Coordinates of C-alpha atoms in Angstrom, one line a residue:
X5 CA 10.7 18.9 -38.2
X6 CA 7.4 18.0 -36.6
X7 CA 9.1 15.3 -34.6
X8 CA 11.5 17.8 -33.1
X9 CA 8.7 20.1 -32.1
X10 CA 6.7 17.2 -30.6
X11 CA 9.8 16.0 -28.7
X12 CA 10.4 19.4 -27.3
X13 CA 6.8 19.7 -26.3
X14 CA 6.9 16.3 -24.6
X15 CA 10.2 17.2 -22.8
X16 CA 8.8 20.5 -21.5
X17 CA 5.6 18.9 -20.4
X18 CA 7.5 16.2 -18.5
X19 CA 9.7 18.8 -16.8
X20 CA 6.6 20.8 -15.9
X21 CA 5.0 17.7 -14.4
X22 CA 8.1 17.0 -12.3
X23 CA 8.1 20.6 -11.1
X24 CA 4.4 20.6 -10.3
X25 CA 4.6 17.7 -7.8
X26 CA 5.5 18.7 -4.2
X27 CA 5.8 17.3 -0.7
X28 CA 5.9 19.6 2.3
X29 CA 6.0 19.0 6.0
X30 CA 3.5 21.2 8.0
X31 CA 4.8 21.6 11.6
X32 CA 2.3 21.9 14.4
X33 CA 0.7 25.3 14.4
X34 CA 2.3 25.9 11.0
X35 CA 1.3 27.3 7.6
X36 CA 2.8 27.0 4.1
X37 CA 1.7 29.2 1.2
X38 CA 2.6 29.2 -2.5
X39 CA 1.5 31.4 -5.4
X40 CA 1.0 31.2 -9.1
X41 CA 0.8 34.1 -11.5
X42 CA -2.3 33.6 -13.7
X43 CA -4.0 35.6 -16.4
X44 CA -7.7 36.0 -17.0
X45 CA -9.4 32.7 -18.1
X46 CA -6.4 30.5 -17.1
X47 CA -7.5 27.4 -15.2
X48 CA -5.7 26.1 -12.2
X49 CA -6.3 22.9 -10.2
X50 CA -4.7 22.0 -6.8
X51 CA -4.9 18.4 -5.6
X52 CA -3.5 17.3 -2.3
X53 CA -3.4 14.5 0.2
X54 CA -2.4 14.7 3.9
X55 CA -0.3 11.9 5.5
X56 CA 1.9 11.4 8.4
X57 CA 5.3 9.8 8.8
X58 CA 5.1 9.6 12.6
X59 CA 4.4 6.1 13.9
X60 CA 1.7 6.1 16.6
X61 CA 0.4 9.6 15.8
X62 CA -3.1 10.5 16.8
X63 CA -4.4 9.9 13.3
X64 CA -5.7 13.5 12.9
X65 CA -4.9 14.3 9.3
X66 CA -7.1 17.4 9.0
X67 CA -5.7 20.7 7.8
X68 CA -7.1 24.0 6.4
X69 CA -6.8 24.9 2.8
X70 CA -7.6 28.1 1.0
X71 CA -7.0 30.0 -2.2
X72 CA -7.0 33.7 -2.5
X73 CA -7.1 35.8 -5.7
X74 CA -5.2 39.1 -6.4
X75 CA -8.0 41.0 -4.7
X76 CA -7.5 39.0 -1.4
X77 CA -10.9 37.3 -1.9
X78 CA -11.3 33.6 -1.2
X79 CA -11.6 31.4 -4.3
X80 CA -12.1 28.5 -1.8
X81 CA -11.7 28.1 2.0
X82 CA -11.9 24.6 3.4
X83 CA -11.5 23.7 7.1
X84 CA -10.6 20.3 8.6
X85 CA -10.0 18.3 5.4
X86 CA -7.5 15.6 4.7
X87 CA -7.5 15.6 0.9
X88 CA -9.0 17.7 -1.9
X89 CA -9.2 18.6 -5.5
X90 CA -10.0 22.2 -6.2
X91 CA -10.3 23.9 -9.6
X92 CA -11.1 27.4 -10.6
X93 CA -10.9 29.8 -13.5
X94 CA -9.0 33.0 -13.0
X95 CA -11.2 36.1 -13.2
X96 CA -8.3 38.6 -12.8
X97 CA -4.7 38.8 -13.8
X98 CA -2.3 38.5 -10.9
X99 CA -1.0 36.4 -8.1
X100 CA -3.2 33.6 -6.7
X101 CA -2.1 32.3 -3.4
X102 CA -2.9 28.9 -2.0
X103 CA -2.1 27.9 1.5
X104 CA -2.1 24.8 3.7
X105 CA -2.6 25.4 7.4
X106 CA -2.0 23.2 10.5
X107 CA -2.6 26.2 12.8
X108 CA -5.5 24.7 14.8
X109 CA -3.9 21.3 15.5
X110 CA -0.8 21.2 17.7
X111 CA -0.4 17.5 18.2
X112 CA 1.9 16.6 15.4
X113 CA 3.4 17.5 12.1
X114 CA 1.7 16.5 8.9
X115 CA 3.0 15.7 5.4
X116 CA 1.2 17.2 2.5
X117 CA 1.7 15.9 -1.0
X118 CA 0.2 18.2 -3.6
X119 CA 0.1 18.9 -7.3
X120 CA -0.7 22.0 -9.2
X121 CA -2.1 21.8 -12.7
X122 CA -2.6 24.7 -14.9
X123 CA -4.3 25.2 -18.3
X124 CA -3.2 28.4 -20.0
X125 CA -6.0 29.9 -22.0
X126 CA -5.1 29.9 -25.7
X127 CA -7.3 31.4 -28.3
X128 CA -8.3 29.2 -31.2
X129 CA -6.1 31.2 -33.6
X130 CA -3.1 30.4 -31.5
X131 CA -3.9 26.7 -30.9
X132 CA -1.6 24.2 -32.5
X133 CA -3.0 22.8 -35.8
X134 CA -0.6 19.9 -36.1
X135 CA -2.4 16.7 -35.1
X136 CA 0.8 15.1 -33.8
X137 CA 1.4 18.1 -31.5
X138 CA -2.2 17.8 -30.2
X139 CA -1.8 14.1 -29.5
X140 CA 1.6 14.6 -27.8
X141 CA -0.1 17.2 -25.5
X142 CA -2.9 14.8 -24.7
X143 CA -0.4 12.0 -23.9
X144 CA 1.6 14.4 -21.7
X145 CA -1.5 15.3 -19.7
X146 CA -2.5 11.7 -19.3
X147 CA 1.0 10.8 -18.2
X148 CA 0.9 13.6 -15.6
X149 CA -2.4 12.3 -14.3
X150 CA -1.0 8.8 -13.9
X151 CA 2.0 10.2 -12.0
X152 CA -0.2 12.3 -9.7
X153 CA -2.4 9.2 -9.0
X154 CA 0.7 7.2 -8.1
X155 CA 2.0 9.8 -5.7
X156 CA -1.5 9.9 -4.1
X157 CA -1.5 6.1 -3.7
X158 CA 2.0 6.3 -2.1
X159 CA 0.8 8.8 0.5
X160 CA -2.4 6.7 1.2
X161 CA -0.4 3.5 1.6
X162 CA 1.9 5.2 4.1
X163 CA -1.0 6.5 6.1
X164 CA -2.8 3.1 6.1
X165 CA 0.5 1.4 7.1
X166 CA 1.0 3.8 10.0
X167 CA -2.6 3.2 11.2
X168 CA -2.1 -0.6 11.0
X169 CA 1.2 -0.5 12.9
X170 CA -0.3 1.8 15.5
X171 CA -3.3 -0.6 15.9
X172 CA -1.0 -3.6 16.1
X173 CA 1.0 -1.9 18.9
X174 CA -2.1 -1.1 20.9
X175 CA -3.4 -4.7 20.6
X176 CA 0.0 -6.0 21.7
X177 CA 0.1 -3.8 24.8
X178 CA -3.5 -4.5 25.6
X179 CA -2.9 -8.3 25.4
X180 CA 0.1 -8.0 27.7
X181 CA -2.0 -6.1 30.2
X182 CA -4.7 -8.8 30.1
X183 CA -2.1 -11.5 30.6
X184 CA -0.8 -9.6 33.6
X185 CA -4.3 -9.2 35.0
X186 CA -5.0 -13.0 34.6
X187 CA -1.7 -14.0 36.2
X188 CA -2.3 -11.5 39.1
X189 CA -5.9 -12.8 39.6
X190 CA -4.7 -16.4 39.6
X191 CA -2.0 -15.6 42.2
X192 CA -4.6 -13.7 44.3
X193 CA -7.0 -16.7 44.2
X194 CA -4.3 -19.2 45.2
X195 CA -3.3 -16.9 48.1
X196 CA -7.0 -16.4 49.1
X197 CA -7.8 -20.2 49.0
X198 CA -4.6 -21.1 51.0
X199 CA -5.5 -18.5 53.6
X200 CA -9.1 -19.7 53.7
X201 CA -8.1 -23.3 54.4
X202 CA -5.3 -22.5 56.9
X203 CA -5.7 -23.8 60.3
X204 CA -4.9 -21.3 63.0

């Protein structure tokens, strides 16, 4: 009996974890908003990382991020950031909106990978008393944290790879330019010396 309850809890937690991880593409001058319905004393955390899939992009990964409560007041408002981890506790029942904005930067699109974690407030009388259920819940939370960290590492690796490839391309073209300058200078010096020693 306890095993079935624990298995159901683990399955629902893994499904919630899969539903909580998102990747979106923010177009230039674009904005994407999402919402969560929270009750008083619920806790919510939004973690995100900005990356780009475009080779040779300018490297500007900054976006704006904000969270508004049901009264349209800001819980947080951050400008020009490329990653973040924001937590808050709901003070009111209602819809909390969180947005990612690329409105001030028109050079390129940006990929945002984000996760939303929520802790629903449960009174001590309603809290599970079964130690197996408590342990399964802890394991589920730790598994979700590992999955989130892995998705963060994937985005960081993609961003670093794009930066390295862009740098390699610039070094290659700069070296070709320098070779052209050296060859041109050599030809000019040969022409100049031949002209200098020519007998009229």
